mmCIF file of C-alpha atoms in Angstrom:
data_model
loop_
_atom_site.group_PDB
_atom_site.id
_atom_site.type_symbol
_atom_site.label_atom_id
_atom_site.label_comp_id
_atom_site.label_asym_id
_atom_site.label_seq_id
_atom_site.Cartn_x
_atom_site.Cartn_y
_atom_site.Cartn_z
ATOM 1 C CA MET A 1 79.855 105.563 182.470
ATOM 2 C CA LYS A 2 77.055 103.964 180.851
ATOM 3 C CA ARG A 3 74.894 103.605 183.739
ATOM 4 C CA LYS A 4 75.130 107.342 184.682
ATOM 5 C CA ALA A 5 74.153 108.433 181.227
ATOM 6 C CA ALA A 6 71.188 106.648 181.456
ATOM 7 C CA ASP A 7 70.140 107.714 185.096
ATOM 8 C CA ARG A 8 70.796 111.292 183.740
ATOM 9 C CA ALA A 9 68.087 110.719 181.192
ATOM 10 C CA SER A 10 65.531 108.687 183.337
ATOM 11 C CA SER A 11 65.788 111.528 185.912
ATOM 12 C CA THR A 12 65.000 114.381 183.362
ATOM 13 C CA SER A 13 62.022 112.725 181.417
ATOM 14 C CA SER A 14 59.816 112.496 184.439
ATOM 15 C CA GLY A 15 56.924 115.206 184.007
ATOM 16 C CA SER A 16 55.876 118.517 184.350
ATOM 17 C CA PRO A 17 58.275 121.246 185.748
ATOM 18 C CA ASP A 18 56.223 121.827 188.623
ATOM 19 C CA GLY A 19 55.601 118.123 189.543
ATOM 20 C CA TRP A 20 52.282 117.761 188.472
ATOM 21 C CA SER A 21 50.774 115.857 185.656
ATOM 22 C CA PRO A 22 47.542 115.953 184.102
ATOM 23 C CA SER A 23 47.680 112.923 182.429
ATOM 24 C CA SER A 24 48.523 110.925 185.804
ATOM 25 C CA SER A 25 45.980 108.339 186.410
ATOM 26 C CA THR A 26 44.988 105.949 189.738
ATOM 27 C CA ALA A 27 44.769 102.152 188.419
ATOM 28 C CA SER A 28 43.148 99.452 190.333
ATOM 29 C CA GLY A 29 45.766 98.623 192.779
ATOM 30 C CA GLY A 30 46.389 101.990 194.224
ATOM 31 C CA ASN A 31 49.168 102.476 191.989
ATOM 32 C CA THR A 32 49.943 105.874 190.041
ATOM 33 C CA THR A 33 51.165 105.324 186.502
ATOM 34 C CA THR A 34 53.366 108.192 185.390
ATOM 35 C CA SER A 35 54.624 108.389 181.510
ATOM 36 C CA THR A 36 57.959 108.733 180.480
ATOM 37 C CA SER A 37 59.739 110.182 177.074
ATOM 38 C CA THR A 38 62.459 108.370 175.182
ATOM 39 C CA THR A 39 65.555 109.697 175.820
ATOM 40 C CA THR A 40 68.806 109.430 173.560
ATOM 41 C CA THR A 41 72.078 109.191 175.099
ATOM 42 C CA GLN A 42 75.526 109.560 173.984
ATOM 43 C CA PRO A 43 77.548 106.408 175.657
ATOM 44 C CA ALA A 44 81.519 106.231 175.975
ATOM 45 C CA ASP A 45 81.486 104.396 172.578
ATOM 46 C CA GLY A 46 80.020 106.605 170.279
ATOM 47 C CA LYS A 47 76.933 104.590 169.905
ATOM 48 C CA ALA A 48 73.476 106.059 170.877
ATOM 49 C CA GLY A 49 71.442 104.386 173.347
ATOM 50 C CA THR A 50 67.935 105.138 175.112
ATOM 51 C CA ALA A 51 67.864 105.382 178.572
ATOM 52 C CA ALA A 52 64.229 103.928 179.431
ATOM 53 C CA LYS A 53 61.605 101.754 177.114
ATOM 54 C CA PRO A 54 59.225 104.388 175.601
ATOM 55 C CA GLY A 55 55.742 104.717 177.554
ATOM 56 C CA ALA A 56 52.542 106.369 176.918
ATOM 57 C CA SER A 57 53.682 109.357 175.803
ATOM 58 C CA ARG A 58 52.290 112.699 177.073
ATOM 59 C CA ARG A 59 52.465 117.150 176.448
ATOM 60 C CA GLY A 60 53.895 118.883 179.117
ATOM 61 C CA HIS A 61 51.744 121.005 181.121
ATOM 62 C CA SER A 62 51.843 124.582 180.174
ATOM 63 C CA LYS A 63 50.727 126.732 182.767
ATOM 64 C CA SER A 64 49.395 130.063 182.462
ATOM 65 C CA ARG A 65 51.953 132.055 184.791
ATOM 66 C CA LEU A 66 50.205 135.798 183.606
ATOM 67 C CA GLY A 67 46.639 134.532 183.609
ATOM 68 C CA CYS A 68 43.901 136.607 184.971
ATOM 69 C CA LEU A 69 42.829 136.119 188.819
ATOM 70 C CA ASN A 70 39.487 134.366 187.940
ATOM 71 C CA CYS A 71 41.046 131.894 186.039
ATOM 72 C CA LYS A 72 43.551 131.171 188.288
ATOM 73 C CA ARG A 73 41.027 130.609 190.923
ATOM 74 C CA ARG A 74 38.860 128.582 188.881
ATOM 75 C CA ARG A 75 42.018 126.533 187.925
ATOM 76 C CA VAL A 76 41.539 126.883 184.394
ATOM 77 C CA LYS A 77 43.707 127.811 181.734
ATOM 78 C CA CYS A 78 43.635 131.397 180.702
ATOM 79 C CA ASN A 79 44.312 132.637 176.988
ATOM 80 C CA GLU A 80 45.607 135.848 178.845
ATOM 81 C CA LEU A 81 43.420 137.955 176.294
ATOM 82 C CA ARG A 82 42.953 141.632 177.095
ATOM 83 C CA PRO A 83 41.111 143.465 178.430
ATOM 84 C CA THR A 84 38.998 140.117 178.911
ATOM 85 C CA CYS A 85 39.966 136.565 178.393
ATOM 86 C CA SER A 86 37.790 134.305 176.599
ATOM 87 C CA PRO A 87 36.751 132.276 179.818
ATOM 88 C CA CYS A 88 35.741 135.520 181.585
ATOM 89 C CA ARG A 89 33.932 136.868 178.299
ATOM 90 C CA ARG A 90 32.090 133.568 178.182
ATOM 91 C CA LEU A 91 30.681 133.543 181.825
ATOM 92 C CA GLY A 92 30.167 137.461 181.879
ATOM 93 C CA LEU A 93 32.703 137.738 184.776
ATOM 94 C CA LEU A 94 34.926 141.109 185.153
ATOM 95 C CA CYS A 95 38.233 139.846 183.964
ATOM 96 C CA ASP A 96 41.047 141.232 185.912
ATOM 97 C CA TYR A 97 45.111 141.390 186.042
ATOM 98 C CA ALA A 98 45.692 143.481 188.798
ATOM 99 C CA THR A 99 47.809 141.229 190.443
ATOM 100 C CA ALA A 100 48.877 138.828 188.141
ATOM 101 C CA ALA A 101 53.239 139.028 187.313
ATOM 102 C CA GLN A 102 53.366 141.189 184.430
ATOM 103 C CA PRO A 103 56.212 142.762 182.745
ATOM 104 C CA ALA A 104 56.458 146.337 183.407
ATOM 105 C CA ALA A 105 55.636 147.782 180.110
ATOM 106 C CA ALA A 106 52.425 145.480 179.970
ATOM 107 C CA LEU A 107 51.472 147.084 183.084
ATOM 108 C CA VAL A 108 51.543 150.654 181.814
ATOM 109 C CA GLN A 109 50.551 149.574 178.752
ATOM 110 C CA SER A 110 46.960 148.126 180.128
ATOM 111 C CA ALA A 111 46.536 150.558 183.038
ATOM 112 C CA PRO A 112 43.871 152.970 182.524
ATOM 113 C CA SER A 113 44.105 156.598 182.905
ATOM 114 C CA SER A 114 43.682 157.802 186.428
ATOM 115 C CA THR A 115 40.883 160.279 185.483
ATOM 116 C CA LEU A 116 38.588 157.153 184.146
ATOM 117 C CA CYS A 117 39.213 155.528 187.178
ATOM 118 C CA LEU A 118 38.315 158.266 189.387
ATOM 119 C CA GLU A 119 35.293 159.135 186.997
ATOM 120 C CA ASP A 120 34.438 155.690 187.547
ATOM 121 C CA LEU A 121 34.558 155.613 191.356
ATOM 122 C CA ARG A 122 32.027 158.358 191.118
ATOM 123 C CA PHE A 123 29.534 156.785 189.108
ATOM 124 C CA TYR A 124 29.590 153.586 191.132
ATOM 125 C CA TYR A 125 29.239 155.921 194.096
ATOM 126 C CA GLN A 126 26.104 157.732 192.688
ATOM 127 C CA PHE A 127 25.098 154.283 191.551
ATOM 128 C CA LEU A 128 25.261 152.581 194.765
ATOM 129 C CA ASN A 129 23.695 155.613 196.645
ATOM 130 C CA THR A 130 21.147 157.265 194.388
ATOM 131 C CA ALA A 131 20.923 155.745 190.778
ATOM 132 C CA PHE A 132 20.137 152.449 191.468
ATOM 133 C CA PRO A 133 16.962 151.098 189.959
ATOM 134 C CA SER A 134 13.397 151.329 191.951
ATOM 135 C CA LEU A 135 12.846 147.678 190.841
ATOM 136 C CA PRO A 136 12.301 145.336 192.968
ATOM 137 C CA LEU A 137 10.534 147.643 195.270
ATOM 138 C CA ARG A 138 12.415 149.095 198.334
ATOM 139 C CA ALA A 139 15.154 147.113 197.424
ATOM 140 C CA ASP A 140 18.356 148.883 198.071
ATOM 141 C CA GLN A 141 19.739 146.166 200.097
ATOM 142 C CA VAL A 142 19.432 144.159 197.253
ATOM 143 C CA TRP A 143 21.143 146.414 194.921
ATOM 144 C CA LYS A 144 24.415 146.849 197.575
ATOM 145 C CA LYS A 145 24.457 142.973 196.926
ATOM 146 C CA CYS A 146 24.025 143.812 193.390
ATOM 147 C CA ALA A 147 26.992 146.198 193.393
ATOM 148 C CA ALA A 148 29.295 143.763 195.342
ATOM 149 C CA MET A 149 28.649 141.300 192.331
ATOM 150 C CA SER A 150 29.492 143.884 190.145
ATOM 151 C CA HIS A 151 33.421 143.082 191.018
ATOM 152 C CA GLN A 152 32.875 140.072 189.248
ATOM 153 C CA SER A 153 30.623 140.614 186.105
ATOM 154 C CA GLU A 154 31.926 143.002 183.769
ATOM 155 C CA CYS A 155 28.534 142.985 182.175
ATOM 156 C CA LEU A 156 26.855 144.347 185.364
ATOM 157 C CA ALA A 157 29.893 146.256 186.207
ATOM 158 C CA HIS A 158 29.486 148.480 182.815
ATOM 159 C CA ALA A 159 25.469 148.718 183.047
ATOM 160 C CA ALA A 160 25.708 150.187 186.934
ATOM 161 C CA LEU A 161 28.663 152.245 186.003
ATOM 162 C CA GLY A 162 26.295 153.950 182.943
ATOM 163 C CA LEU A 163 23.486 154.381 184.901
ATOM 164 C CA GLY A 164 25.448 156.041 187.415
ATOM 165 C CA ALA A 165 26.917 158.352 184.982
ATOM 166 C CA LEU A 166 23.981 159.247 183.404
ATOM 167 C CA HIS A 167 21.772 159.498 186.135
ATOM 168 C CA LEU A 168 24.677 161.909 187.547
ATOM 169 C CA SER A 169 24.567 163.936 184.066
ATOM 170 C CA LYS A 170 20.682 164.294 184.449
ATOM 171 C CA HIS A 171 20.564 165.559 188.210
ATOM 172 C CA GLY A 172 24.330 167.118 188.186
ATOM 173 C CA ASN A 173 25.801 169.842 186.330
ATOM 174 C CA VAL A 174 28.671 168.016 184.862
ATOM 175 C CA ASP A 175 27.930 166.241 181.636
ATOM 176 C CA TYR A 176 29.162 162.180 181.502
ATOM 177 C CA SER A 177 27.110 161.093 178.658
ATOM 178 C CA ALA A 178 29.895 159.839 176.461
ATOM 179 C CA GLN A 179 31.058 157.777 179.433
ATOM 180 C CA ALA A 180 27.747 156.327 180.178
ATOM 181 C CA LEU A 181 27.228 155.718 176.435
ATOM 182 C CA ALA A 182 30.488 153.806 176.397
ATOM 183 C CA HIS A 183 29.507 151.770 179.085
ATOM 184 C CA ARG A 184 26.519 150.999 178.110
ATOM 185 C CA VAL A 185 27.654 149.736 174.908
ATOM 186 C CA SER A 186 29.939 147.069 176.772
ATOM 187 C CA ALA A 187 27.040 146.106 178.604
ATOM 188 C CA LEU A 188 25.051 145.594 175.496
ATOM 189 C CA LYS A 189 27.418 143.913 173.678
ATOM 190 C CA ILE A 190 28.311 141.397 176.688
ATOM 191 C CA VAL A 191 24.609 140.831 176.922
ATOM 192 C CA ASN A 192 24.223 140.031 173.777
ATOM 193 C CA GLU A 193 26.781 137.541 174.049
ATOM 194 C CA GLN A 194 25.304 136.047 177.148
ATOM 195 C CA PHE A 195 22.021 135.497 175.676
ATOM 196 C CA ALA A 196 23.435 132.912 172.938
ATOM 197 C CA ARG A 197 24.827 130.975 175.774
ATOM 198 C CA PRO A 198 23.268 131.692 179.071
ATOM 199 C CA PRO A 199 24.804 131.073 182.009
ATOM 200 C CA ARG A 200 23.198 128.362 184.811
ATOM 201 C CA ASP A 201 24.680 128.932 188.054
ATOM 202 C CA GLN A 202 22.535 131.363 190.272
ATOM 203 C CA ASP A 203 25.204 133.941 190.472
ATOM 204 C CA ASN A 204 25.758 135.005 187.100
ATOM 205 C CA ALA A 205 22.022 134.525 186.479
ATOM 206 C CA ASP A 206 21.427 137.373 189.054
ATOM 207 C CA SER A 207 24.289 139.366 187.424
ATOM 208 C CA LEU A 208 22.753 139.318 183.837
ATOM 209 C CA PHE A 209 19.012 140.216 185.324
ATOM 210 C CA ALA A 210 20.579 143.192 187.484
ATOM 211 C CA ALA A 211 22.302 144.275 184.263
ATOM 212 C CA LEU A 212 19.346 144.078 182.113
ATOM 213 C CA ILE A 213 17.230 145.825 185.065
ATOM 214 C CA CYS A 214 20.162 148.663 185.181
ATOM 215 C CA LEU A 215 20.077 149.209 181.357
ATOM 216 C CA ALA A 216 16.407 149.358 181.576
ATOM 217 C CA ALA A 217 16.392 152.039 183.743
ATOM 218 C CA GLN A 218 19.374 153.877 181.802
ATOM 219 C CA THR A 219 17.312 153.612 178.975
ATOM 220 C CA THR A 220 14.775 156.176 180.507
ATOM 221 C CA LEU A 221 17.035 158.899 180.652
ATOM 222 C CA LEU A 222 17.915 158.825 176.858
ATOM 223 C CA PRO A 223 16.454 160.916 174.279
ATOM 224 C CA ASP A 224 14.994 158.471 172.182
ATOM 225 C CA GLY A 225 14.526 154.856 173.778
ATOM 226 C CA ILE A 226 11.065 153.360 173.273
ATOM 227 C CA ALA A 227 11.876 150.581 171.086
ATOM 228 C CA GLU A 228 15.124 150.077 173.219
ATOM 229 C CA TYR A 229 13.255 150.181 176.522
ATOM 230 C CA MET A 230 10.732 147.911 175.487
ATOM 231 C CA THR A 231 13.073 145.272 174.104
ATOM 232 C CA ILE A 232 15.367 145.679 177.230
ATOM 233 C CA THR A 233 12.564 144.843 179.340
ATOM 234 C CA ARG A 234 11.274 141.892 177.431
ATOM 235 C CA ALA A 235 14.758 140.756 177.756
ATOM 236 C CA GLY A 236 14.824 141.041 181.626
ATOM 237 C CA ALA A 237 11.415 139.029 181.754
ATOM 238 C CA LEU A 238 12.836 136.410 179.696
ATOM 239 C CA VAL A 239 15.877 135.933 181.858
ATOM 240 C CA TRP A 240 13.751 135.955 185.164
ATOM 241 C CA ALA A 241 11.209 133.407 183.535
ATOM 242 C CA PHE A 242 14.008 130.715 181.748
ATOM 243 C CA VAL A 243 17.347 131.519 182.626
ATOM 244 C CA ILE A 244 17.451 132.065 186.655
ATOM 245 C CA PRO A 245 17.254 128.997 188.070
ATOM 246 C CA ALA A 246 15.924 129.448 191.450
ATOM 247 C CA HIS A 247 14.199 132.267 192.106
ATOM 248 C CA GLY A 248 13.799 131.355 195.846
ATOM 249 C CA SER A 249 17.276 131.495 196.340
ATOM 250 C CA SER A 250 17.821 134.654 194.122
ATOM 251 C CA VAL A 251 19.085 137.954 195.249
ATOM 252 C CA PHE A 252 16.041 139.150 193.805
ATOM 253 C CA ARG A 253 13.918 136.409 195.527
ATOM 254 C CA SER A 254 11.678 139.794 196.335
ATOM 255 C CA PHE A 255 10.732 140.354 192.813
ATOM 256 C CA THR A 256 8.676 137.126 192.703
ATOM 257 C CA ASN A 257 4.666 138.028 192.173
ATOM 258 C CA GLU A 258 3.981 137.237 195.633
ATOM 259 C CA SER A 259 6.585 139.096 196.980
ATOM 260 C CA HIS A 260 6.155 142.073 194.646
ATOM 261 C CA SER A 261 2.545 142.470 195.774
ATOM 262 C CA GLU A 262 3.332 142.002 199.507
ATOM 263 C CA ASN A 263 5.459 144.908 198.979
ATOM 264 C CA LEU A 264 2.775 147.081 197.157
ATOM 265 C CA SER A 265 0.518 146.602 199.932
ATOM 266 C CA ARG A 266 3.115 148.579 202.244
ATOM 267 C CA ILE A 267 3.813 151.320 199.737
ATOM 268 C CA VAL A 268 0.281 151.746 198.157
ATOM 269 C CA SER A 269 -1.593 154.623 199.539
ATOM 270 C CA GLU A 270 -5.676 154.049 199.815
ATOM 271 C CA ASP A 271 -6.381 157.839 201.073
ATOM 272 C CA GLU A 272 -5.383 160.038 198.040
ATOM 273 C CA PRO A 273 -8.149 161.005 196.683
ATOM 274 C CA LYS A 274 -9.523 159.855 193.483
ATOM 275 C CA ASP A 275 -10.030 162.410 190.518
ATOM 276 C CA PHE A 276 -12.235 159.962 188.385
ATOM 277 C CA ALA A 277 -13.108 162.851 185.774
ATOM 278 C CA LEU A 278 -9.268 162.590 184.677
ATOM 279 C CA ALA A 279 -9.747 158.875 184.733
ATOM 280 C CA ASP A 280 -12.741 158.673 182.503
ATOM 281 C CA ALA A 281 -10.947 160.962 179.841
ATOM 282 C CA PHE A 282 -8.018 158.952 180.048
ATOM 283 C CA LEU A 283 -10.129 155.712 179.071
ATOM 284 C CA ALA A 284 -11.637 157.985 176.382
ATOM 285 C CA SER A 285 -8.507 158.338 174.834
ATOM 286 C CA VAL A 286 -7.871 154.719 174.870
ATOM 287 C CA ALA A 287 -11.169 153.994 173.474
ATOM 288 C CA ALA A 288 -10.856 156.146 170.573
ATOM 289 C CA ALA A 289 -7.429 154.463 169.716
ATOM 290 C CA ARG A 290 -9.128 150.900 170.039
ATOM 291 C CA GLU A 291 -10.699 152.219 166.757
ATOM 292 C CA LEU A 292 -7.448 151.597 165.289
ATOM 293 C CA CYS A 293 -6.913 148.147 166.537
ATOM 294 C CA VAL A 294 -10.199 146.291 165.339
ATOM 295 C CA ASP A 295 -8.122 144.306 163.064
ATOM 296 C CA SER A 296 -5.417 143.210 164.919
ATOM 297 C CA PRO A 297 -5.699 140.876 168.306
ATOM 298 C CA ARG A 298 -2.319 141.549 169.834
ATOM 299 C CA GLU A 299 -2.922 145.361 169.914
ATOM 300 C CA LEU A 300 -6.637 144.876 171.351
ATOM 301 C CA TYR A 301 -5.012 142.624 174.010
ATOM 302 C CA TYR A 302 -2.818 145.394 174.653
ATOM 303 C CA CYS A 303 -5.192 148.257 174.769
ATOM 304 C CA GLN A 304 -7.005 146.127 177.491
ATOM 305 C CA ARG A 305 -4.361 146.005 179.589
ATOM 306 C CA VAL A 306 -3.894 149.822 179.366
ATOM 307 C CA ALA A 307 -7.526 150.076 180.006
ATOM 308 C CA ASP A 308 -7.953 147.361 182.948
ATOM 309 C CA ALA A 309 -4.694 149.758 184.983
ATOM 310 C CA VAL A 310 -7.037 152.956 185.003
ATOM 311 C CA GLU A 311 -10.272 150.913 185.631
ATOM 312 C CA GLY A 312 -8.895 149.337 188.724
ATOM 313 C CA LEU A 313 -8.953 153.006 190.570
ATOM 314 C CA ARG A 314 -12.601 152.246 190.994
ATOM 315 C CA VAL A 315 -11.755 149.071 193.077
ATOM 316 C CA SER A 316 -9.024 150.607 194.812
ATOM 317 C CA SER A 317 -5.262 151.890 194.209
ATOM 318 C CA LEU A 318 -3.720 148.399 195.162
ATOM 319 C CA GLN A 319 -5.878 147.041 191.995
ATOM 320 C CA ALA A 320 -4.631 149.843 189.968
ATOM 321 C CA TRP A 321 -1.101 148.983 190.620
ATOM 322 C CA LEU A 322 -1.510 145.164 190.249
ATOM 323 C CA ALA A 323 -3.139 145.943 187.013
ATOM 324 C CA HIS A 324 -0.272 148.268 185.867
ATOM 325 C CA ALA A 325 2.114 145.282 186.330
ATOM 326 C CA ALA A 326 0.363 143.217 184.491
ATOM 327 C CA LEU A 327 0.357 145.971 181.631
ATOM 328 C CA TRP A 328 4.097 146.608 181.930
ATOM 329 C CA ARG A 329 4.789 142.633 181.471
ATOM 330 C CA ALA A 330 1.852 142.259 178.512
ATOM 331 C CA HIS A 331 4.613 142.744 175.430
ATOM 332 C CA CYS A 332 6.838 140.007 177.233
ATOM 333 C CA TYR A 333 4.295 137.326 176.252
ATOM 334 C CA PHE A 334 4.377 137.925 172.815
ATOM 335 C CA SER A 335 6.518 135.561 170.196
ATOM 336 C CA ASN A 336 9.324 136.918 168.800
ATOM 337 C CA ASP A 337 7.847 138.098 165.414
ATOM 338 C CA ASP A 338 4.704 139.913 167.328
ATOM 339 C CA PHE A 339 7.092 141.507 169.694
ATOM 340 C CA GLN A 340 9.149 142.920 166.426
ATOM 341 C CA ALA A 341 6.090 143.766 164.614
ATOM 342 C CA PHE A 342 4.267 145.733 168.009
ATOM 343 C CA ILE A 343 7.181 147.842 168.313
ATOM 344 C CA ALA A 344 8.071 148.972 164.828
ATOM 345 C CA LYS A 345 7.909 152.457 163.858
ATOM 346 C CA ASP A 346 5.466 152.628 161.385
ATOM 347 C CA ASN A 347 3.055 150.495 163.503
ATOM 348 C CA HIS A 348 0.952 153.864 164.463
ATOM 349 C CA PRO A 349 -1.579 151.719 166.495
ATOM 350 C CA ALA A 350 0.943 150.219 168.646
ATOM 351 C CA ARG A 351 2.732 153.420 169.192
ATOM 352 C CA LEU A 352 -0.310 155.297 170.244
ATOM 353 C CA LEU A 353 -1.018 152.628 172.581
ATOM 354 C CA ILE A 354 2.948 152.338 173.875
ATOM 355 C CA ALA A 355 2.176 156.546 174.848
ATOM 356 C CA HIS A 356 -0.979 155.715 176.604
ATOM 357 C CA MET A 357 1.370 152.964 178.471
ATOM 358 C CA LEU A 358 4.021 155.433 179.712
ATOM 359 C CA LEU A 359 1.646 158.371 180.658
ATOM 360 C CA VAL A 360 -0.255 156.049 182.746
ATOM 361 C CA ASP A 361 2.250 155.379 184.960
ATOM 362 C CA TYR A 362 1.933 158.900 185.944
ATOM 363 C CA LEU A 363 -1.819 158.932 186.074
ATOM 364 C CA LEU A 364 -1.805 156.521 188.564
ATOM 365 C CA GLY A 365 1.288 157.506 190.512
ATOM 366 C CA GLN A 366 -0.326 160.401 192.171
ATOM 367 C CA PHE A 367 -3.279 158.331 193.184
ATOM 368 C CA CYS A 368 -1.399 155.107 194.360
ATOM 369 C CA LEU A 369 2.005 156.646 196.069
ATOM 370 C CA LYS A 370 1.824 158.258 199.471
ATOM 371 C CA ASP A 371 3.477 161.560 199.582
ATOM 372 C CA SER A 372 6.617 160.486 201.625
ATOM 373 C CA GLU A 373 7.776 158.054 198.956
ATOM 374 C CA GLN A 374 10.932 159.575 197.391
ATOM 375 C CA LEU A 375 11.440 159.710 193.907
ATOM 376 C CA THR A 376 14.902 159.068 192.735
ATOM 377 C CA PHE A 377 14.852 159.335 188.938
ATOM 378 C CA THR A 378 13.145 163.016 189.039
ATOM 379 C CA ALA A 379 14.429 163.569 185.496
ATOM 380 C CA ARG A 380 12.841 160.535 183.666
ATOM 381 C CA LYS A 381 9.642 162.359 183.528
ATOM 382 C CA ASP A 382 11.166 165.240 181.191
ATOM 383 C CA VAL A 383 12.158 161.873 179.211
ATOM 384 C CA ILE A 384 8.892 160.330 179.275
ATOM 385 C CA VAL A 385 7.301 163.406 178.180
ATOM 386 C CA SER A 386 9.291 164.264 175.605
ATOM 387 C CA TRP A 387 9.067 160.380 174.187
ATOM 388 C CA VAL A 388 5.509 160.460 174.164
ATOM 389 C CA ARG A 389 5.382 164.145 172.486
ATOM 390 C CA ASP A 390 7.330 162.766 169.648
ATOM 391 C CA ALA A 391 5.906 159.613 169.469
ATOM 392 C CA ILE A 392 2.341 161.492 168.666
ATOM 393 C CA GLY A 393 4.139 163.938 166.662
ATOM 394 C CA ALA A 394 5.719 161.385 164.208
ATOM 395 C CA LEU A 395 2.315 159.767 163.480
ATOM 396 C CA PRO A 396 0.417 160.182 160.006
ATOM 397 C CA LYS A 397 -1.915 162.969 159.910
ATOM 398 C CA ASP A 398 -4.868 160.935 159.930
ATOM 399 C CA VAL A 399 -3.768 158.987 163.401
ATOM 400 C CA ARG A 400 -2.172 162.062 164.860
ATOM 401 C CA PRO A 401 -5.781 163.637 166.391
ATOM 402 C CA TYR A 402 -5.958 159.939 168.008
ATOM 403 C CA GLY A 403 -3.088 161.454 170.383
ATOM 404 C CA ASP A 404 -4.390 164.801 171.173
ATOM 405 C CA TRP A 405 -5.608 163.804 174.659
ATOM 406 C CA LEU A 406 -1.917 162.742 175.404
ATOM 407 C CA VAL A 407 -0.398 165.663 174.285
ATOM 408 C CA GLY A 408 -2.373 167.960 176.730
ATOM 409 C CA TYR A 409 -1.866 165.322 179.542
ATOM 410 C CA CYS A 410 1.975 165.730 179.068
ATOM 411 C CA ASP A 411 1.374 169.276 179.822
ATOM 412 C CA VAL A 412 0.012 168.216 183.231
ATOM 413 C CA VAL A 413 2.699 165.855 183.801
ATOM 414 C CA GLU A 414 5.143 168.154 183.173
ATOM 415 C CA LYS A 415 3.851 170.503 185.792
ATOM 416 C CA SER A 416 3.535 168.147 188.389
ATOM 417 C CA ASP A 417 5.873 166.601 190.748
ATOM 418 C CA GLY A 418 6.049 163.533 188.392
ATOM 419 C CA ARG A 419 5.025 160.838 190.837
ATOM 420 C CA TYR A 420 5.362 157.427 189.056
ATOM 421 C CA LEU A 421 4.706 153.728 190.176
ATOM 422 C CA LEU A 422 8.735 152.740 190.579
ATOM 423 C CA THR A 423 8.826 151.071 187.373
ATOM 424 C CA PRO A 424 12.300 151.384 185.840
#
């Protein structure tokens, strides 16, 4: 009787329910040591006894039966938070409970409405076919890969859907601005979290970079986004330089300076007639703005980058475009304090220079792009013109005359086909 009770106690204390013990270890002789716990039995004589000698105690392994698919695939414990568990949130993954076993009530409660799902599919289709960013140049296949990556990155998924929704609003007859904003806010929230703990593996770093490019492209369709556009493009440059571990194995490897220049040589047109009178008028406006920057090396540096882009036309269209690429990255090299001071609304010389930067894109576009190049963000022109007019209109009265030429050129751009250098 005593032996049977002891045998039963020993058999019920030998490990976790599924037979796997996380605390098991292999000894030097190849033996496996398994811990047992002390179990009290009640023998026939009424005296308590122990079934086995106490060994190293351990806690039983608690499996996450209702965890998300990513945690199950990675074999880590999921805390089952919804809509996004903590491990997926930390890694920027799209948390998916789709096939995890859940009670029927939980499925009904967590399932999105069919209308929202159908709209998201439409936004995704718009992104995949038309609304993907124009950088890297001629990189439609790259963005198809990114679309596939969005299934594993919540950040990229929201950024792509937000871009698709706003592009559809600007180029269609239905307003999806509210949906676009909701996706944008979700993407920006995750971006901020990932900047606090940047991803180190290639796929997640690529997803973060892709999300930032999508957010930058979406910003150029928003009514008031100068400072936000500058901030997001700067963040993208920082991710490209410091977070993506190996550009050669990145899905964006065509975005390196060398590959970008090679793509430019295939796109740029040297046959388009150059209206140097227009270029000279633009340079005169830049020279006038320089007068406001004499006491600020930072603004003088940026002013020279603007002038270099237009002066490049005298060499070749390719040289002008390369100089424009350097201008587009110029603010990315400022320190954090300098950058924040540069984009401040009360920094009137800087705001005037940014207005020049936005319009030099359209000045060069008509000289550098072949007529055969297709433009997907046709609504971008109206937004940029609006940005420039508002920026000049907000300048103090004594500074506003420095932007008069730009306001007049906005009228010209507004009536043109809006050819620009394929920047986000």
